[in-house]
mmCIF file of C-alpha atoms in Angstrom:
data_model
loop_
_atom_site.group_PDB
_atom_site.id
_atom_site.type_symbol
_atom_site.label_atom_id
_atom_site.label_comp_id
_atom_site.label_asym_id
_atom_site.label_seq_id
_atom_site.Cartn_x
_atom_site.Cartn_y
_atom_site.Cartn_z
ATOM 1 C CA MET A 1 26.859 -3.108 7.114
ATOM 2 C CA THR A 2 23.482 -2.292 7.271
ATOM 3 C CA THR A 3 21.935 0.884 7.317
ATOM 4 C CA SER A 4 21.204 3.337 10.630
ATOM 5 C CA PRO A 5 18.469 3.948 11.772
ATOM 6 C CA ALA A 6 16.670 6.895 10.295
ATOM 7 C CA SER A 7 15.179 9.723 12.422
ATOM 8 C CA PRO A 8 11.347 10.688 14.054
ATOM 9 C CA ALA A 9 9.765 12.439 10.023
ATOM 10 C CA LYS A 10 9.325 16.030 11.544
ATOM 11 C CA ALA A 11 5.404 16.805 12.156
ATOM 12 C CA VAL A 12 2.933 18.171 9.403
ATOM 13 C CA ASP A 13 0.990 20.348 9.643
ATOM 14 C CA ARG A 14 -2.240 18.550 9.224
ATOM 15 C CA GLN A 15 -6.005 20.427 8.513
ATOM 16 C CA LEU A 16 -8.057 17.435 10.050
ATOM 17 C CA PRO A 17 -12.306 16.404 10.358
ATOM 18 C CA SER A 18 -12.066 16.061 13.872
ATOM 19 C CA GLU A 19 -10.538 15.900 17.041
ATOM 20 C CA GLU A 20 -10.887 11.696 16.830
ATOM 21 C CA ALA A 21 -9.037 12.221 13.968
ATOM 22 C CA ARG A 22 -5.869 14.306 15.295
ATOM 23 C CA GLU A 23 -5.712 11.726 18.582
ATOM 24 C CA LEU A 24 -5.640 8.920 15.441
ATOM 25 C CA LEU A 25 -2.425 10.910 13.962
ATOM 26 C CA ALA A 26 -1.129 11.672 17.801
ATOM 27 C CA LEU A 27 -1.310 7.402 18.057
ATOM 28 C CA THR A 28 0.486 6.313 14.858
ATOM 29 C CA ARG A 29 3.129 8.929 15.171
ATOM 30 C CA ASP A 30 3.487 7.530 18.871
ATOM 31 C CA LEU A 31 3.866 4.605 17.213
ATOM 32 C CA VAL A 32 6.189 5.055 14.272
ATOM 33 C CA GLN A 33 8.905 5.444 16.931
ATOM 34 C CA ARG A 34 8.215 3.385 19.512
ATOM 35 C CA GLU A 35 7.791 0.550 17.298
ATOM 36 C CA LEU A 36 8.462 0.634 13.648
ATOM 37 C CA LEU A 37 12.147 3.230 13.918
ATOM 38 C CA PRO A 38 14.075 0.903 16.320
ATOM 39 C CA ARG A 39 14.109 -2.103 14.285
ATOM 40 C CA ALA A 40 12.966 -0.979 10.040
ATOM 41 C CA ALA A 41 16.832 -0.754 9.275
ATOM 42 C CA GLU A 42 17.532 -4.251 10.602
ATOM 43 C CA ASP A 43 14.656 -5.388 9.828
ATOM 44 C CA GLU A 44 14.985 -4.504 6.177
ATOM 45 C CA ALA A 45 18.687 -5.284 6.142
ATOM 46 C CA ALA A 46 17.700 -8.875 7.431
ATOM 47 C CA GLY A 47 14.845 -8.776 5.587
ATOM 48 C CA ARG A 48 12.495 -10.334 8.422
ATOM 49 C CA PHE A 49 8.438 -9.669 8.068
ATOM 50 C CA PRO A 50 7.830 -8.196 11.251
ATOM 51 C CA ARG A 51 3.902 -9.779 11.136
ATOM 52 C CA GLU A 52 4.268 -8.646 15.303
ATOM 53 C CA VAL A 53 4.242 -5.223 13.886
ATOM 54 C CA PHE A 54 0.957 -5.798 12.325
ATOM 55 C CA ARG A 55 -0.860 -7.482 15.274
ATOM 56 C CA THR A 56 0.226 -4.404 17.331
ATOM 57 C CA LEU A 57 -1.762 -1.818 14.317
ATOM 58 C CA GLY A 58 -4.729 -3.796 14.874
ATOM 59 C CA GLU A 59 -4.952 -3.148 18.617
ATOM 60 C CA ALA A 60 -4.351 -0.259 17.859
ATOM 61 C CA GLY A 61 -7.168 0.292 15.935
ATOM 62 C CA LEU A 62 -4.888 1.158 12.705
ATOM 63 C CA LEU A 63 -6.285 -1.832 10.277
ATOM 64 C CA SER A 64 -9.535 -0.987 10.481
ATOM 65 C CA LEU A 65 -10.166 2.496 9.498
ATOM 66 C CA PRO A 66 -11.913 3.491 7.198
ATOM 67 C CA TYR A 67 -14.631 0.581 8.173
ATOM 68 C CA GLU A 68 -17.941 0.448 9.653
ATOM 69 C CA GLU A 69 -17.667 0.424 12.427
ATOM 70 C CA ARG A 70 -20.450 -2.315 14.073
ATOM 71 C CA HIS A 71 -17.978 -4.552 11.779
ATOM 72 C CA GLY A 72 -14.933 -3.504 14.339
ATOM 73 C CA GLY A 73 -14.264 -0.815 11.548
ATOM 74 C CA GLY A 74 -12.899 2.517 12.419
ATOM 75 C CA ASP A 75 -15.489 4.264 10.100
ATOM 76 C CA GLN A 76 -12.962 6.828 9.581
ATOM 77 C CA PRO A 77 -12.883 8.834 6.492
ATOM 78 C CA TYR A 78 -10.531 7.595 3.958
ATOM 79 C CA GLU A 79 -9.159 12.023 4.054
ATOM 80 C CA VAL A 80 -7.784 10.561 8.246
ATOM 81 C CA TYR A 81 -6.936 7.075 7.101
ATOM 82 C CA LEU A 82 -4.270 7.624 4.076
ATOM 83 C CA GLN A 83 -2.742 10.325 6.916
ATOM 84 C CA VAL A 84 -2.175 7.429 8.683
ATOM 85 C CA LEU A 85 -0.453 5.318 6.002
ATOM 86 C CA GLU A 86 1.224 8.576 5.522
ATOM 87 C CA GLU A 87 3.232 8.564 8.282
ATOM 88 C CA LEU A 88 3.580 4.810 8.927
ATOM 89 C CA ALA A 89 5.162 5.056 5.916
ATOM 90 C CA SER A 90 7.287 7.880 6.952
ATOM 91 C CA GLY A 91 8.681 5.871 9.652
ATOM 92 C CA TRP A 92 8.869 1.698 7.689
ATOM 93 C CA LEU A 93 7.190 1.974 4.472
ATOM 94 C CA ALA A 94 6.967 -2.503 4.372
ATOM 95 C CA ILE A 95 4.127 -1.589 7.367
ATOM 96 C CA GLY A 96 2.366 2.088 5.845
ATOM 97 C CA LEU A 97 2.570 -0.486 2.550
ATOM 98 C CA GLY A 98 0.991 -4.130 4.071
ATOM 99 C CA VAL A 99 -1.656 -2.013 6.102
ATOM 100 C CA SER A 100 -2.637 -0.580 2.885
ATOM 101 C CA VAL A 101 -2.677 -4.210 1.032
ATOM 102 C CA HIS A 102 -4.748 -5.049 4.544
ATOM 103 C CA THR A 103 -7.379 -2.885 3.609
ATOM 104 C CA LEU A 104 -7.499 -3.429 0.044
ATOM 105 C CA SER A 105 -8.297 -7.269 0.726
ATOM 106 C CA CYS A 106 -10.533 -6.526 2.932
ATOM 107 C CA HIS A 107 -12.172 -3.732 0.029
ATOM 108 C CA ALA A 108 -14.203 -6.502 -1.460
ATOM 109 C CA LEU A 109 -16.218 -7.850 1.459
ATOM 110 C CA ALA A 110 -17.111 -4.936 2.844
ATOM 111 C CA THR A 111 -18.142 -4.191 -0.168
ATOM 112 C CA PHE A 112 -19.632 -6.083 -2.063
ATOM 113 C CA GLY A 113 -20.714 -8.789 0.221
ATOM 114 C CA THR A 114 -24.050 -9.018 1.901
ATOM 115 C CA ASP A 115 -25.102 -8.566 5.452
ATOM 116 C CA GLU A 116 -24.540 -12.493 6.005
ATOM 117 C CA GLN A 117 -20.923 -12.301 4.894
ATOM 118 C CA ARG A 118 -20.003 -9.258 6.528
ATOM 119 C CA ASP A 119 -20.886 -10.481 9.619
ATOM 120 C CA ARG A 120 -19.461 -13.311 9.721
ATOM 121 C CA TRP A 121 -16.054 -12.610 8.717
ATOM 122 C CA LEU A 122 -15.592 -9.206 8.642
ATOM 123 C CA PRO A 123 -15.223 -8.548 11.827
ATOM 124 C CA GLY A 124 -11.886 -11.312 11.885
ATOM 125 C CA MET A 125 -9.930 -9.672 8.947
ATOM 126 C CA LEU A 126 -10.124 -6.309 10.933
ATOM 127 C CA SER A 127 -9.984 -6.866 14.188
ATOM 128 C CA GLY A 128 -6.083 -7.217 13.912
ATOM 129 C CA ALA A 129 -5.402 -10.957 14.794
ATOM 130 C CA GLN A 130 -5.827 -11.388 10.980
ATOM 131 C CA LEU A 131 -3.535 -9.864 7.562
ATOM 132 C CA GLY A 132 -5.193 -10.179 4.468
ATOM 133 C CA ALA A 133 -3.741 -10.187 0.756
ATOM 134 C CA TYR A 134 -5.322 -9.542 -2.574
ATOM 135 C CA CYS A 135 -4.786 -11.856 -5.375
ATOM 136 C CA LEU A 136 -5.573 -9.766 -9.234
ATOM 137 C CA SER A 137 -0.962 -10.155 -11.000
ATOM 138 C CA GLU A 138 -0.696 -13.629 -12.377
ATOM 139 C CA PRO A 139 2.440 -14.510 -13.975
ATOM 140 C CA GLN A 140 1.472 -13.199 -17.512
ATOM 141 C CA SER A 141 -1.551 -10.724 -16.651
ATOM 142 C CA GLY A 142 -0.292 -7.853 -14.994
ATOM 143 C CA SER A 143 -1.491 -4.694 -16.647
ATOM 144 C CA ASP A 144 -3.750 -6.438 -18.789
ATOM 145 C CA ALA A 145 -5.614 -7.607 -16.475
ATOM 146 C CA ALA A 146 -9.320 -8.681 -17.230
ATOM 147 C CA ALA A 147 -6.650 -11.669 -19.407
ATOM 148 C CA LEU A 148 -5.977 -13.946 -15.925
ATOM 149 C CA ARG A 149 -6.637 -17.300 -16.209
ATOM 150 C CA THR A 150 -6.631 -18.930 -12.638
ATOM 151 C CA ARG A 151 -9.863 -21.459 -13.284
ATOM 152 C CA ALA A 152 -12.880 -21.889 -10.948
ATOM 153 C CA HIS A 153 -15.142 -24.052 -11.943
ATOM 154 C CA LEU A 154 -18.209 -25.592 -9.597
ATOM 155 C CA ASP A 155 -17.889 -29.277 -8.260
ATOM 156 C CA GLY A 156 -20.930 -29.378 -5.991
ATOM 157 C CA GLU A 157 -20.816 -26.052 -2.814
ATOM 158 C CA ASP A 158 -17.103 -25.522 -3.504
ATOM 159 C CA TYR A 159 -15.816 -24.133 -6.021
ATOM 160 C CA VAL A 160 -12.400 -25.772 -7.457
ATOM 161 C CA VAL A 161 -9.236 -22.917 -7.841
ATOM 162 C CA ASN A 162 -6.587 -23.672 -10.469
ATOM 163 C CA GLY A 163 -3.788 -21.485 -11.242
ATOM 164 C CA THR A 164 -1.022 -19.780 -10.167
ATOM 165 C CA LYS A 165 -1.611 -15.229 -9.167
ATOM 166 C CA ALA A 166 1.577 -13.742 -9.194
ATOM 167 C CA TRP A 167 3.299 -10.664 -7.403
ATOM 168 C CA ILE A 168 1.449 -11.573 -3.898
ATOM 169 C CA THR A 169 2.047 -8.735 -0.750
ATOM 170 C CA HIS A 170 2.383 -10.979 2.046
ATOM 171 C CA GLY A 171 2.073 -14.963 -0.319
ATOM 172 C CA GLY A 172 2.514 -17.264 2.791
ATOM 173 C CA ARG A 173 2.035 -15.268 4.381
ATOM 174 C CA ALA A 174 -1.614 -13.683 4.904
ATOM 175 C CA ASP A 175 -4.342 -15.553 6.335
ATOM 176 C CA PHE A 176 -7.245 -15.463 4.179
ATOM 177 C CA TYR A 177 -6.151 -13.754 -0.570
ATOM 178 C CA SER A 178 -9.193 -12.411 -2.413
ATOM 179 C CA ALA A 179 -8.413 -13.994 -4.972
ATOM 180 C CA LEU A 180 -9.939 -12.960 -8.748
ATOM 181 C CA VAL A 181 -10.557 -16.100 -10.239
ATOM 182 C CA ARG A 182 -12.812 -16.935 -14.085
ATOM 183 C CA THR A 183 -15.316 -18.689 -13.008
ATOM 184 C CA GLY A 184 -17.367 -17.690 -16.912
ATOM 185 C CA GLU A 185 -16.613 -16.622 -20.311
ATOM 186 C CA GLU A 186 -12.553 -14.978 -21.539
ATOM 187 C CA GLY A 187 -12.649 -10.938 -21.601
ATOM 188 C CA SER A 188 -13.854 -8.635 -17.591
ATOM 189 C CA ARG A 189 -17.234 -10.626 -17.705
ATOM 190 C CA GLY A 190 -15.940 -14.060 -16.931
ATOM 191 C CA ILE A 191 -14.072 -13.304 -13.345
ATOM 192 C CA SER A 192 -15.707 -13.937 -9.616
ATOM 193 C CA CYS A 193 -13.910 -12.593 -6.069
ATOM 194 C CA LEU A 194 -13.349 -15.653 -4.190
ATOM 195 C CA LEU A 195 -12.450 -14.566 -0.478
ATOM 196 C CA VAL A 196 -9.811 -17.730 0.118
ATOM 197 C CA PRO A 197 -9.114 -18.979 3.448
ATOM 198 C CA GLY A 198 -5.198 -18.677 4.074
ATOM 199 C CA ASP A 199 -4.365 -22.086 5.375
ATOM 200 C CA GLN A 200 -7.139 -24.486 2.591
ATOM 201 C CA GLU A 201 -5.626 -27.052 1.162
ATOM 202 C CA GLY A 202 -3.843 -26.999 -1.998
ATOM 203 C CA LEU A 203 -2.627 -23.523 -1.735
ATOM 204 C CA SER A 204 1.061 -22.501 -1.563
ATOM 205 C CA ALA A 205 3.421 -20.326 -2.036
ATOM 206 C CA ALA A 206 6.555 -20.022 -3.598
ATOM 207 C CA PRO A 207 9.120 -18.696 -2.043
ATOM 208 C CA PRO A 208 8.844 -14.393 -2.108
ATOM 209 C CA GLU A 209 10.476 -12.866 -4.975
ATOM 210 C CA GLN A 210 14.722 -11.828 -3.867
ATOM 211 C CA LYS A 211 13.463 -7.420 -4.074
ATOM 212 C CA MET A 212 16.077 -4.886 -4.839
ATOM 213 C CA GLY A 213 13.829 -2.359 -1.912
ATOM 214 C CA MET A 214 10.823 -3.590 1.198
ATOM 215 C CA LYS A 215 12.780 -7.153 1.605
ATOM 216 C CA SER A 216 10.390 -7.461 4.813
ATOM 217 C CA SER A 217 7.685 -7.337 2.516
ATOM 218 C CA PRO A 218 7.209 -10.616 1.245
ATOM 219 C CA THR A 219 6.185 -11.077 -1.935
ATOM 220 C CA ALA A 220 5.305 -14.565 -3.770
ATOM 221 C CA GLN A 221 3.711 -16.179 -6.158
ATOM 222 C CA LEU A 222 0.383 -18.479 -4.891
ATOM 223 C CA HIS A 223 -0.149 -21.725 -6.661
ATOM 224 C CA PHE A 224 -4.527 -23.209 -6.960
ATOM 225 C CA ASP A 225 -3.860 -27.095 -6.954
ATOM 226 C CA GLY A 226 -7.227 -28.362 -7.195
ATOM 227 C CA VAL A 227 -8.490 -25.435 -3.667
ATOM 228 C CA ARG A 228 -11.898 -25.975 -2.379
ATOM 229 C CA VAL A 229 -13.558 -23.148 -1.402
ATOM 230 C CA PRO A 230 -17.605 -22.894 -0.107
ATOM 231 C CA ARG A 231 -19.035 -21.960 -2.660
ATOM 232 C CA GLU A 232 -20.700 -19.006 -0.033
ATOM 233 C CA ARG A 233 -17.313 -17.560 -0.260
ATOM 234 C CA LEU A 234 -17.997 -16.074 -3.800
ATOM 235 C CA ILE A 235 -18.532 -12.402 -2.591
ATOM 236 C CA GLY A 236 -20.618 -10.146 -4.655
ATOM 237 C CA THR A 237 -22.051 -11.996 -8.141
ATOM 238 C CA GLU A 238 -20.508 -14.154 -10.560
ATOM 239 C CA GLY A 239 -18.788 -12.676 -13.209
ATOM 240 C CA GLN A 240 -19.055 -9.444 -10.984
ATOM 241 C CA GLY A 241 -15.286 -9.725 -10.088
ATOM 242 C CA PHE A 242 -13.872 -6.859 -12.586
ATOM 243 C CA GLN A 243 -15.849 -4.762 -11.176
ATOM 244 C CA ILE A 244 -14.802 -5.457 -7.506
ATOM 245 C CA ALA A 245 -11.239 -5.312 -8.323
ATOM 246 C CA LEU A 246 -11.276 -1.677 -10.485
ATOM 247 C CA GLY A 247 -13.413 -0.250 -8.191
ATOM 248 C CA ALA A 248 -10.213 -1.237 -5.203
ATOM 249 C CA LEU A 249 -8.112 -0.865 -7.004
ATOM 250 C CA ASP A 250 -9.014 2.668 -7.300
ATOM 251 C CA SER A 251 -9.025 3.253 -3.756
ATOM 252 C CA GLY A 252 -5.853 1.616 -3.162
ATOM 253 C CA ARG A 253 -4.137 3.782 -5.424
ATOM 254 C CA LEU A 254 -4.764 6.468 -3.429
ATOM 255 C CA GLY A 255 -2.919 4.361 -0.095
ATOM 256 C CA ILE A 256 0.093 3.618 -2.768
ATOM 257 C CA ALA A 257 0.170 7.305 -3.092
ATOM 258 C CA ALA A 258 -0.380 8.575 0.667
ATOM 259 C CA CYS A 259 2.649 5.569 1.160
ATOM 260 C CA ALA A 260 5.255 7.271 -1.356
ATOM 261 C CA ILE A 261 4.514 10.383 0.243
ATOM 262 C CA GLY A 262 5.300 8.780 3.126
ATOM 263 C CA VAL A 263 8.902 8.039 2.012
ATOM 264 C CA ALA A 264 9.566 11.351 0.952
ATOM 265 C CA ARG A 265 9.509 12.784 3.253
ATOM 266 C CA ALA A 266 11.307 10.621 5.312
ATOM 267 C CA ALA A 267 14.333 11.900 2.698
ATOM 268 C CA LEU A 268 13.636 15.217 2.689
ATOM 269 C CA ASP A 269 14.238 15.538 6.700
ATOM 270 C CA LEU A 270 17.477 13.353 6.382
ATOM 271 C CA ALA A 271 18.228 15.410 2.939
ATOM 272 C CA VAL A 272 17.905 18.748 5.788
ATOM 273 C CA GLU A 273 19.099 17.865 8.248
ATOM 274 C CA TYR A 274 22.341 16.906 6.811
ATOM 275 C CA ALA A 275 22.049 20.119 4.359
ATOM 276 C CA GLY A 276 22.499 21.888 7.411
ATOM 277 C CA THR A 277 25.584 19.988 9.981
ATOM 278 C CA ARG A 278 27.329 19.267 7.154
ATOM 279 C CA ARG A 279 30.237 21.803 7.134
ATOM 280 C CA GLN A 280 31.928 22.767 4.087
ATOM 281 C CA PHE A 281 34.063 25.720 3.036
ATOM 282 C CA GLY A 282 33.580 26.906 6.051
ATOM 283 C CA ARG A 283 30.051 27.299 6.446
ATOM 284 C CA PRO A 284 27.105 24.190 6.762
ATOM 285 C CA ILE A 285 25.430 23.089 2.415
ATOM 286 C CA ALA A 286 22.353 24.173 3.163
ATOM 287 C CA ASP A 287 23.535 27.330 2.445
ATOM 288 C CA PHE A 288 24.774 26.900 -0.650
ATOM 289 C CA GLN A 289 21.956 28.892 -2.956
ATOM 290 C CA GLY A 290 21.518 25.550 -5.632
ATOM 291 C CA LEU A 291 21.572 22.779 -2.593
ATOM 292 C CA SER A 292 19.215 25.086 -0.880
ATOM 293 C CA PHE A 293 16.864 25.222 -4.207
ATOM 294 C CA MET A 294 17.073 21.679 -4.500
ATOM 295 C CA LEU A 295 16.010 20.667 -1.182
ATOM 296 C CA ALA A 296 12.896 23.658 -2.092
ATOM 297 C CA ASP A 297 11.630 21.889 -5.010
ATOM 298 C CA MET A 298 11.911 18.721 -2.868
ATOM 299 C CA ALA A 299 9.260 19.736 -0.501
ATOM 300 C CA THR A 300 7.586 21.918 -2.856
ATOM 301 C CA GLN A 301 6.848 17.955 -4.737
ATOM 302 C CA ILE A 302 5.860 16.950 -0.551
ATOM 303 C CA GLU A 303 3.509 19.653 -0.066
ATOM 304 C CA ALA A 304 1.577 19.336 -3.855
ATOM 305 C CA GLY A 305 1.144 15.028 -3.646
ATOM 306 C CA ARG A 306 -0.231 15.206 -0.578
ATOM 307 C CA ALA A 307 -2.737 18.355 -1.746
ATOM 308 C CA LEU A 308 -3.278 16.029 -4.363
ATOM 309 C CA TYR A 309 -4.641 12.077 -2.892
ATOM 310 C CA LEU A 310 -6.231 14.486 0.278
ATOM 311 C CA ALA A 311 -8.968 15.955 -2.636
ATOM 312 C CA ALA A 312 -8.839 12.909 -4.228
ATOM 313 C CA ALA A 313 -9.536 11.479 -0.821
ATOM 314 C CA ARG A 314 -12.361 14.033 0.330
ATOM 315 C CA ARG A 315 -14.487 13.074 -3.296
ATOM 316 C CA ARG A 316 -14.650 9.550 -2.230
ATOM 317 C CA ASP A 317 -15.522 10.076 0.908
ATOM 318 C CA ALA A 318 -18.232 12.453 -0.183
ATOM 319 C CA GLY A 319 -19.606 9.501 -2.617
ATOM 320 C CA LEU A 320 -17.780 11.094 -6.093
ATOM 321 C CA ALA A 321 -16.847 9.737 -8.908
ATOM 322 C CA PHE A 322 -12.222 9.372 -8.280
ATOM 323 C CA SER A 323 -11.105 7.649 -10.635
ATOM 324 C CA LYS A 324 -9.443 9.762 -12.449
ATOM 325 C CA GLU A 325 -8.158 12.131 -9.644
ATOM 326 C CA ALA A 326 -6.879 8.757 -7.791
ATOM 327 C CA ALA A 327 -4.753 7.673 -10.794
ATOM 328 C CA MET A 328 -3.391 11.304 -10.518
ATOM 329 C CA ALA A 329 -2.847 10.758 -6.995
ATOM 330 C CA LYS A 330 -0.638 7.421 -8.083
ATOM 331 C CA LEU A 331 0.828 8.648 -10.658
ATOM 332 C CA PHE A 332 1.792 12.803 -9.461
ATOM 333 C CA CYS A 333 2.737 10.944 -5.826
ATOM 334 C CA THR A 334 4.969 8.426 -6.525
ATOM 335 C CA ASP A 335 6.862 10.270 -9.186
ATOM 336 C CA ALA A 336 7.238 12.746 -6.496
ATOM 337 C CA ALA A 337 8.749 9.659 -4.525
ATOM 338 C CA MET A 338 10.957 9.238 -6.559
ATOM 339 C CA ARG A 339 12.300 12.203 -7.856
ATOM 340 C CA VAL A 340 13.224 13.632 -4.597
ATOM 341 C CA THR A 341 15.139 10.029 -2.899
ATOM 342 C CA THR A 342 17.138 10.216 -5.813
ATOM 343 C CA ASP A 343 18.494 14.415 -4.482
ATOM 344 C CA ALA A 344 18.080 13.210 -1.101
ATOM 345 C CA VAL A 345 21.221 10.988 -1.954
ATOM 346 C CA GLN A 346 22.934 13.266 -3.954
ATOM 347 C CA VAL A 347 22.491 15.768 -1.288
ATOM 348 C CA LEU A 348 24.145 13.588 0.960
ATOM 349 C CA GLY A 349 27.194 12.310 -1.790
ATOM 350 C CA GLY A 350 28.957 9.598 -1.188
ATOM 351 C CA TYR A 351 27.460 8.570 2.366
ATOM 352 C CA GLY A 352 24.336 8.895 0.177
ATOM 353 C CA TYR A 353 25.518 5.351 -2.084
ATOM 354 C CA THR A 354 26.293 4.040 0.812
ATOM 355 C CA GLN A 355 24.505 2.166 4.156
ATOM 356 C CA ASP A 356 25.435 4.219 6.603
ATOM 357 C CA PHE A 357 22.249 6.363 5.994
ATOM 358 C CA PRO A 358 18.719 5.143 5.290
ATOM 359 C CA ALA A 359 18.606 8.046 1.613
ATOM 360 C CA GLU A 360 19.935 4.584 -0.287
ATOM 361 C CA ARG A 361 16.723 2.054 1.137
ATOM 362 C CA PHE A 362 14.207 5.377 0.618
ATOM 363 C CA MET A 363 15.312 4.915 -3.204
ATOM 364 C CA ARG A 364 15.375 2.044 -3.792
ATOM 365 C CA GLU A 365 12.088 1.527 -1.670
ATOM 366 C CA ALA A 366 10.304 4.181 -4.254
ATOM 367 C CA LYS A 367 11.015 2.704 -7.074
ATOM 368 C CA VAL A 368 8.599 -0.265 -6.475
ATOM 369 C CA LEU A 369 5.699 2.666 -5.903
ATOM 370 C CA GLN A 370 6.061 3.378 -9.603
ATOM 371 C CA ILE A 371 5.311 -0.515 -10.747
ATOM 372 C CA VAL A 372 2.630 -1.529 -7.918
ATOM 373 C CA GLU A 373 -1.475 -0.389 -8.218
ATOM 374 C CA GLY A 374 -0.480 -0.422 -12.584
ATOM 375 C CA THR A 375 2.695 1.002 -13.323
ATOM 376 C CA ASN A 376 2.020 4.863 -13.973
ATOM 377 C CA GLN A 377 1.983 4.050 -17.728
ATOM 378 C CA ILE A 378 -1.206 2.652 -16.944
ATOM 379 C CA GLN A 379 -1.997 5.221 -14.438
ATOM 380 C CA ARG A 380 -1.453 7.800 -17.962
ATOM 381 C CA LEU A 381 -3.858 5.789 -19.749
ATOM 382 C CA VAL A 382 -6.049 5.381 -17.359
ATOM 383 C CA ILE A 383 -6.849 9.935 -16.899
ATOM 384 C CA GLY A 384 -5.826 9.782 -20.720
ATOM 385 C CA ARG A 385 -9.302 7.823 -21.167
ATOM 386 C CA HIS A 386 -10.371 10.154 -19.126
ATOM 387 C CA LEU A 387 -9.754 13.023 -20.644
ATOM 388 C CA THR A 388 -11.289 12.097 -24.213
ATOM 389 C CA LYS A 389 -14.670 10.027 -23.375
ATOM 390 C CA SER A 390 -17.546 12.282 -24.312
#
């Protein structure tokens, strides 16, 4: 038995900065209803990767929103981009998170690349014809990213890369990889960033991980076996890779926060709908105080999470430091999503534990958001360090 399709999430009363932004959100909601909701449950159950959906989003301009228009971007502030992500994730997390990962994979080139590099490669990356992946984690270095071992050495005009990357979203399916590799000494100062074509000889992917959720989003190890990457594909300078990675992660954490609120919204809307139609003791169960209080708490957590990620996004848009705020948003929103989706299963009772309704899928999907882009324990560490530094 497969999960029945979810209903469209209820529209959010948003405060958007422009008419263009309102049109973007309306376009996104239309695409969610036409392209995502009708197939999400079936594709998740079958573990199918919806590559063509990303092409559709690219053609609609939704894969390039926060980047400059001259390179094919949408020139939208993060405040708008993140709300688009929320809408996508409310329909299908594999798509919302996939767009976030693609945006993250373009960050290094867009932010640290030379003008020549950006003019040459960024338009193709933002067009929708290509899909990207971000390669930082390894089998033995996750939270301790500075301990990565994948090594690259210069041989003439090429870097030769050997090693293994792990937990790569779109691993084996991406057209390009922003890969963090070791080119120098141990520790954070010896790391550099390479833009690696997905079809490069010597690059291969292991079979996708068998995950408890997000089955339509392939996650796999990547093996670099003597992969030659032209020196011109070094982003930034040698030894700058860790700085590039941290900058990308701050922005990526906001993407995960927005996705978490999208999943939580879908779960809340399902719970409210069910509670309004399910009758016990002669009246809808939503009339019972204990359950209505649960729904109220779920809604409040969603509103608080959205306010937190938008506050961080507005700091980013204003050119202010936002690392602490990004960690707070990622921490709060993903923990909230886990609570809200768990409560949605409870509201549906026995039906919530079956695949007849998408509540159980939302709950399984929410769990991964507490882990990716830095576990929530790491977010607490980041926040604590900001609070105590002089």
